[in-house]
Amino acid sequence: MVANSLCRPFLFIFSISGLVVIASAFTLQMGLLKVGVPQPWEKSKKNLNYVREAGVRQFISTYNRVKDLKGDELLWGDEIEYGIFVLDADMKKIRLSLRAKEVREKLVCHRGTVIFDAMQFLPVFVSSFLSSMMTHFIIRLIQVMDQLNQNEVIHSHENEGCNWVPEYGAWMIEATPSRPYTGYSSDLLRVERNMRLRRKRLLTVLRENEIAPTVAVFPMLGAMGDDGSVPAVSVGGPVTESNYIGDGIINPHPRFAALSANIRKRRGEKVNIRVPLFHDTNTPEYKDLTGYSADSCCGNESSLLWRYGMGDVSREKYGDGFVIVGCAGSAKIFNDHGDPVTLQKWLVNVDCEGCKGLYYRSAPGVIVADADWPRNGDIVVGSKIPNVPGWIRLQNGYYLPIASDDGEITFLHKVPTEIPAKNQQRDALGSETPLYKGSFSNDSNELTLALQRAMCNITVDEAKMFNVRPAIHMDAMAFGMGCCCLQITFQATDMDESRFLYDQLAVMAPIMMALTASTPVLKGRLADTDCRWGVISESVDDRRPAERGRPGGPPPDPDVAGKGYRRLYKSRYDAISTYLYQGASTEDSHMSNRILNMYNDIPVPIDEDKYRELREAGIDPLLSQHIAHIFVRDPLVVFEGAIEEVDDETQTEHFESIQSTNWQSVRWKPPPPRSGPNDPHIGWRTEFRSMEIQLTDFENAAFTTFITLLTRVILTFDLNLYIPLSRVDHNMQRAHSRNAALKGKFFFRRHMAPLEIGDDGFGHQYNSMFSTAVNGMKGIIHSDSNLSSFDSEASRGEDGVSLKRRASPNASGGAEENSYEEMTMAEIMTGKGDYFPGLIPLVYAYLDHIQCDQMTMERMTTYLDFIEKRATGQLVTPATWIRNFIRSHEDYKFDSVVTDSIAYDLMVACKEIGEGKRAVPELLGDVVIKPISAADAYVKKLESKRVNNEQIIALLGRYAARKTFRQTKALAK
């Protein structure tokens, strides 16, 4: 999962056991695939704090350098990851292809030289392993990269090209377009064309018995013992200590092995991945399982909810072979203790003579005398600070003490989350929205009722919420980072737009993951899930027991972040934990000192010291929270000679070392520094990371262009997808469920456009703009002044930024205006009632608005029609197709086991589908994939070099033998 950024070529020269091998440069991401030797974990621990401190300094320097950068054009691109596999037709087996048989001579590059001793590449490996296996892996991996990238240089004159980079697995390759797509509609047609080109060019370097289908995961990874790759790799090794895979399948670049080893060492044990096992007729693990029935999870198995990253309790109770699951029908997120995972609500009641409430604090002990400080009877939202006892951090970024210093007077009382948040003083001050009208009240009866509610206990019926299931167990990073996916990165016009897109795409992440689901099989078993995300999340979860909320574990360690005891609610690979767009308020200037985005309703662990440092540097509260949140993690790889030597004013290496290993559903990317005047300009970017890879380039292009157009729809039509982050988290869990795209429901915003007409009952009803469009304007818009609310130009500030956009994070207005509801995938995509138009109609409206050219419109219509059919269940997801293929295979015993022969036939079928050689109407409908051939990978030069007579005779002989030539000749007679 290497993020694509600046790319520079360089040369490797390896010295392996006395053999010098010159390997031609393949293009790597400098800074992410860094050239150097990683420090062993115990040594690197001494530098972790410095890297974290320097990383924040580097971000502040970068922010000050580029914060005012504006006016960038839309540039965007996709990343597709491929796996290469070896077919053994005689044995009917398929294995990972590590491409390690010979050394090619054509490994030369003329763009600079870097010399390494490969024996230092993976210092945790033993020398005997290196000498026997590493030579092959390095050489063959570079051979493939070299062939592909040298061909790109040779054919750089072509309009379309590809860029090839290595990935986590030694069998994996990532490809991107060699030049970005632009903001013109015609470039939408480039996407599929370039994806097909990548597939063609990859075919040119495959051997006769190799294939490279675009599948999310190798179905037999970890299920074949020592016989899972070519060449064979023994299970285990000092990097992963895995019981299922060998260290030798990891990419030889030092970063990847260091990541694998250091995640395990920081955690204090191997990662523990447990995915619910699919229940089939003869699945042995389900036989005689106490208390199990096929409909024991909310009525049916399709409602099963895998709470990835929250399985410690089930492991402690049942071991590695089982996992506790929940039910998708629940409207709440629950952790493995049965507790809701949202911010806590607190009743303010300062019970002392003359006391009316509490002042906000900008930090524990630092009073802020804002006018709307919480009064007695108000409900505030926040969470305890684990490392600062007696204080809570509020949703708005301020702090409040729970009790007086002597503990005699309690200020804050926990109340059920169902009680709505309330600030009476803000009600009295009023707002631009009618629903804030109200009167200040200090009625003692209200306080008494609120206190009574505070005494209520919310209990969870575990019998209804939780079910034990047999699990597919995995124990190494390779099971997650060995997955392939589809990612898209967009360059925004400025920082403001990039942050707003970050939030909107975060809401779309689980929706698109469910719609593209393609991972129903893991480690040779059918899973009861359809997506890869949770597997990756657990595969890189380096949290220690205390950080996961469990007792025990190692003592506090001053070298690691939070001493290893700060509560972290998620793995470092997960959905986002905080929205990023701060927005603006029309109220007093003091509002700029608080977080305005009120949809952040889940705990956000932050480094308090980093937060204060960022705020003191002039960075707004929400962005400071985001950076302070990702810096609760430790850097996982520290390179020798690149610690204090890094210039914090001009480089971002330490910032990126933490930023790049916070693998979230959306990633926000500041502009990188330019090392020279000839370096390309790169602006503020947002990366969309949740989608699963599809079997064909048509599908991958359809979803890529859809998301791209959706970003334009949101910006152009001034839409707002905000829902509470707790609901986004719940959607992420629901998206994993089997056939979620067809049978699942997802929380989604009811009104994407502001409800500007009407108020809270003083004479008008709220109306949706879309409802107005459906039902007509009569009776709603009576004058030009009302009509102006629909005029986009009239609703923009001096800098051209939409005022509606700026207000969108504030959760202004009432419950209806900010409401969300459960929708099916069909409703999200095609519409619901007269108030929700659906995303696909909005894309059509946008294409009509820009007067899209006919050729592009025809292809976009084909894509949108395909997406609509998948959303409505007329076409199946790749996950469903794969599951059905396995269950209908003649060798399948209905025991949830994927045998070698089944995997072989499955992967061949996936290859044929991707190359247009097999029709699958249940997956693609009437779409026909034009066959792909390696022969078409590169354009041919019109040569004029003289050929000899023998060649001429042979060419003419072949031409004369053609059937059409013989028929023409016969007719001539």
Short mmCIF file of C-alpha atoms in Angstrom, two decimals, residues 150-362:
data_model
loop_
_atom_site.label_atom_id
_atom_site.label_comp_id
_atom_site.label_asym_id
_atom_site.label_seq_id
_atom_site.Cartn_x
_atom_site.Cartn_y
_atom_site.Cartn_z
CA GLN A 150 12.97 0.74 -19.31
CA ASN A 151 10.21 0.08 -21.81
CA GLU A 152 8.40 3.15 -20.44
CA VAL A 153 11.50 5.26 -21.09
CA ILE A 154 11.81 3.90 -24.63
CA HIS A 155 8.14 4.68 -25.30
CA SER A 156 7.95 7.95 -23.39
CA HIS A 157 6.93 9.74 -26.59
CA GLU A 158 3.52 8.07 -26.43
CA ASN A 159 0.56 9.96 -25.01
CA GLU A 160 -0.12 7.26 -22.44
CA GLY A 161 2.44 5.54 -20.26
CA CYS A 162 2.76 3.70 -16.97
CA ASN A 163 4.86 3.99 -13.86
CA TRP A 164 5.81 0.78 -12.01
CA VAL A 165 6.82 0.55 -8.36
CA PRO A 166 7.29 -2.36 -5.94
CA GLU A 167 4.79 -3.25 -3.25
CA TYR A 168 4.87 -5.05 0.09
CA GLY A 169 4.96 -8.56 -1.33
CA ALA A 170 7.75 -9.90 -3.52
CA TRP A 171 5.00 -11.04 -5.91
CA MET A 172 3.31 -7.62 -6.06
CA ILE A 173 3.66 -4.61 -8.35
CA GLU A 174 1.88 -1.28 -8.29
CA ALA A 175 1.17 0.75 -11.42
CA THR A 176 0.00 4.31 -12.02
CA PRO A 177 -0.39 6.45 -15.12
CA SER A 178 2.88 8.12 -16.08
CA ARG A 179 1.20 11.50 -16.22
CA PRO A 180 -1.79 12.62 -14.18
CA TYR A 181 -5.29 13.03 -15.49
CA THR A 182 -6.45 16.62 -15.79
CA GLY A 183 -9.66 18.46 -15.03
CA TYR A 184 -11.11 18.09 -18.51
CA SER A 185 -13.93 15.70 -19.33
CA SER A 186 -11.96 14.04 -22.12
CA ASP A 187 -9.47 12.74 -19.54
CA LEU A 188 -12.21 10.60 -18.05
CA LEU A 189 -11.77 8.44 -21.14
CA ARG A 190 -8.05 8.08 -20.45
CA VAL A 191 -8.65 6.09 -17.27
CA GLU A 192 -9.79 2.79 -18.74
CA ARG A 193 -7.42 3.20 -21.66
CA ASN A 194 -4.47 3.57 -19.33
CA MET A 195 -5.57 0.71 -17.10
CA ARG A 196 -5.79 -1.56 -20.13
CA LEU A 197 -2.35 -0.38 -21.19
CA ARG A 198 -0.92 -1.30 -17.79
CA ARG A 199 -2.40 -4.78 -18.03
CA LYS A 200 -1.02 -5.24 -21.56
CA ARG A 201 2.46 -4.13 -20.58
CA LEU A 202 2.52 -6.33 -17.52
CA LEU A 203 1.69 -9.27 -19.78
CA THR A 204 4.85 -8.61 -21.79
CA VAL A 205 7.12 -9.59 -18.87
CA LEU A 206 5.18 -12.62 -17.71
CA ARG A 207 6.37 -16.07 -18.50
CA GLU A 208 4.17 -18.59 -20.25
CA ASN A 209 3.03 -20.14 -16.97
CA GLU A 210 2.48 -16.84 -15.13
CA ILE A 211 -0.66 -14.77 -14.74
CA ALA A 212 -1.44 -11.41 -13.13
CA PRO A 213 -5.21 -11.05 -12.60
CA THR A 214 -6.48 -8.03 -10.68
CA VAL A 215 -7.66 -9.84 -7.56
CA ALA A 216 -7.75 -8.45 -4.04
CA VAL A 217 -5.92 -11.36 -2.42
CA PHE A 218 -4.13 -14.58 -3.30
CA PRO A 219 -6.74 -17.08 -2.05
CA MET A 220 -4.18 -19.61 -0.81
CA LEU A 221 -1.83 -17.22 1.01
CA GLY A 222 -0.78 -18.95 4.24
CA ALA A 223 -2.55 -22.22 3.37
CA MET A 224 0.16 -23.99 1.38
CA GLY A 225 2.98 -24.31 3.90
CA ASP A 226 6.44 -24.33 2.32
CA ASP A 227 4.96 -24.93 -1.15
CA GLY A 228 3.24 -21.58 -1.61
CA SER A 229 5.70 -19.79 -3.85
CA VAL A 230 8.18 -20.20 -6.69
CA PRO A 231 10.86 -20.59 -5.53
CA ALA A 232 9.65 -22.28 -2.36
CA VAL A 233 10.04 -20.38 0.91
CA SER A 234 10.06 -22.05 4.29
CA VAL A 235 7.35 -20.98 6.71
CA GLY A 236 8.45 -18.67 9.51
CA GLY A 237 11.51 -16.53 9.98
CA PRO A 238 12.83 -13.87 12.34
CA VAL A 239 10.87 -11.02 10.77
CA THR A 240 7.30 -12.28 11.13
CA GLU A 241 7.74 -15.45 13.23
CA SER A 242 4.61 -16.56 11.39
CA ASN A 243 3.12 -20.02 11.58
CA TYR A 244 1.71 -19.73 8.07
CA ILE A 245 3.95 -17.69 5.74
CA GLY A 246 7.69 -17.28 5.25
CA ASP A 247 9.70 -14.08 5.55
CA GLY A 248 10.98 -14.65 2.04
CA ILE A 249 7.76 -13.56 0.38
CA ILE A 250 8.25 -9.99 1.68
CA ASN A 251 9.63 -7.40 -0.72
CA PRO A 252 13.41 -7.18 -0.21
CA HIS A 253 13.40 -3.41 0.27
CA PRO A 254 14.45 -2.86 3.89
CA ARG A 255 11.43 -0.76 4.75
CA PHE A 256 8.97 -3.64 4.40
CA ALA A 257 10.77 -6.15 6.59
CA ALA A 258 11.44 -3.43 9.17
CA LEU A 259 7.74 -2.55 9.20
CA SER A 260 6.78 -6.18 9.70
CA ALA A 261 9.27 -6.82 12.49
CA ASN A 262 8.75 -3.53 14.32
CA ILE A 263 4.97 -3.81 14.38
CA ARG A 264 5.37 -7.17 16.08
CA LYS A 265 8.03 -5.90 18.50
CA ARG A 266 6.17 -2.76 19.47
CA ARG A 267 3.00 -4.73 20.06
CA GLY A 268 4.90 -7.27 22.14
CA GLU A 269 3.53 -10.24 20.21
CA LYS A 270 2.53 -11.30 16.74
CA VAL A 271 -0.46 -9.57 15.20
CA ASN A 272 -3.67 -11.52 15.64
CA ILE A 273 -6.13 -11.53 12.74
CA ARG A 274 -9.37 -13.46 13.13
CA VAL A 275 -12.07 -13.28 10.46
CA PRO A 276 -15.45 -15.03 10.82
CA LEU A 277 -15.50 -18.30 8.90
CA PHE A 278 -18.27 -18.85 6.38
CA HIS A 279 -20.81 -21.43 7.53
CA ASP A 280 -21.60 -23.99 4.83
CA THR A 281 -23.40 -27.31 5.00
CA ASN A 282 -20.33 -29.36 5.92
CA THR A 283 -18.04 -26.79 7.53
CA PRO A 284 -16.41 -28.89 10.28
CA GLU A 285 -15.79 -26.02 12.69
CA TYR A 286 -19.53 -25.41 12.97
CA LYS A 287 -20.38 -29.03 13.70
CA ASP A 288 -21.72 -29.38 17.24
CA LEU A 289 -20.89 -25.73 17.99
CA THR A 290 -22.73 -25.00 21.23
CA GLY A 291 -25.53 -22.51 20.90
CA TYR A 292 -25.03 -21.92 17.20
CA SER A 293 -27.83 -21.79 14.66
CA ALA A 294 -27.79 -20.39 11.16
CA ASP A 295 -30.21 -17.61 12.07
CA SER A 296 -28.73 -16.75 15.46
CA CYS A 297 -27.34 -13.37 14.37
CA CYS A 298 -30.16 -10.84 14.12
CA GLY A 299 -32.26 -13.28 12.17
CA ASN A 300 -29.93 -14.09 9.27
CA GLU A 301 -26.26 -14.59 8.51
CA SER A 302 -26.05 -11.65 6.10
CA SER A 303 -26.49 -9.36 9.13
CA LEU A 304 -23.34 -10.63 10.80
CA LEU A 305 -21.05 -7.79 11.83
CA TRP A 306 -17.32 -8.37 12.19
CA ARG A 307 -15.95 -5.83 14.67
CA TYR A 308 -12.39 -5.90 13.43
CA GLY A 309 -9.78 -4.51 15.80
CA MET A 310 -11.95 -5.23 18.85
CA GLY A 311 -11.35 -8.92 19.39
CA ASP A 312 -9.24 -9.08 22.52
CA VAL A 313 -12.06 -10.29 24.77
CA SER A 314 -13.07 -13.08 22.41
CA ARG A 315 -9.46 -14.16 22.11
CA GLU A 316 -9.04 -14.25 25.88
CA LYS A 317 -12.22 -16.29 26.24
CA TYR A 318 -12.06 -18.58 23.23
CA GLY A 319 -8.53 -18.48 21.78
CA ASP A 320 -7.36 -17.90 18.22
CA GLY A 321 -9.94 -20.18 16.65
CA PHE A 322 -13.00 -18.05 17.41
CA VAL A 323 -14.19 -14.48 17.18
CA ILE A 324 -17.16 -12.64 18.68
CA VAL A 325 -19.34 -10.94 16.11
CA GLY A 326 -22.22 -8.52 16.37
CA CYS A 327 -25.29 -7.69 14.34
CA ALA A 328 -25.57 -5.12 11.60
CA GLY A 329 -29.08 -4.26 12.73
CA SER A 330 -27.81 -2.40 15.77
CA ALA A 331 -27.76 1.38 15.44
CA LYS A 332 -24.72 1.67 17.71
CA ILE A 333 -21.05 0.86 17.55
CA PHE A 334 -20.07 -1.41 20.44
CA ASN A 335 -16.58 -2.49 21.39
CA ASP A 336 -15.77 -6.01 22.52
CA HIS A 337 -16.84 -5.14 26.07
CA GLY A 338 -20.33 -4.19 24.93
CA ASP A 339 -19.74 -0.48 25.54
CA PRO A 340 -20.78 2.19 23.02
CA VAL A 341 -17.79 3.74 21.24
CA THR A 342 -18.82 7.40 21.12
CA LEU A 343 -18.03 10.51 23.08
CA GLN A 344 -19.63 10.65 26.52
CA LYS A 345 -22.31 13.19 27.39
CA TRP A 346 -22.02 15.09 30.66
CA LEU A 347 -24.49 17.19 32.62
CA VAL A 348 -23.03 20.41 34.01
CA ASN A 349 -24.14 20.92 37.64
CA VAL A 350 -21.78 22.94 39.79
CA ASP A 351 -23.46 22.43 43.17
CA CYS A 352 -22.22 25.36 45.21
CA GLU A 353 -23.68 28.64 46.42
CA GLY A 354 -23.89 31.17 43.56
CA CYS A 355 -22.24 28.88 41.04
CA LYS A 356 -23.93 28.94 37.63
CA GLY A 357 -21.59 26.83 35.52
CA LEU A 358 -18.02 26.42 34.30
CA TYR A 359 -15.66 28.44 32.18
CA TYR A 360 -14.04 26.67 29.27
CA ARG A 361 -10.33 25.89 29.50
CA SER A 362 -8.01 26.07 26.48
#
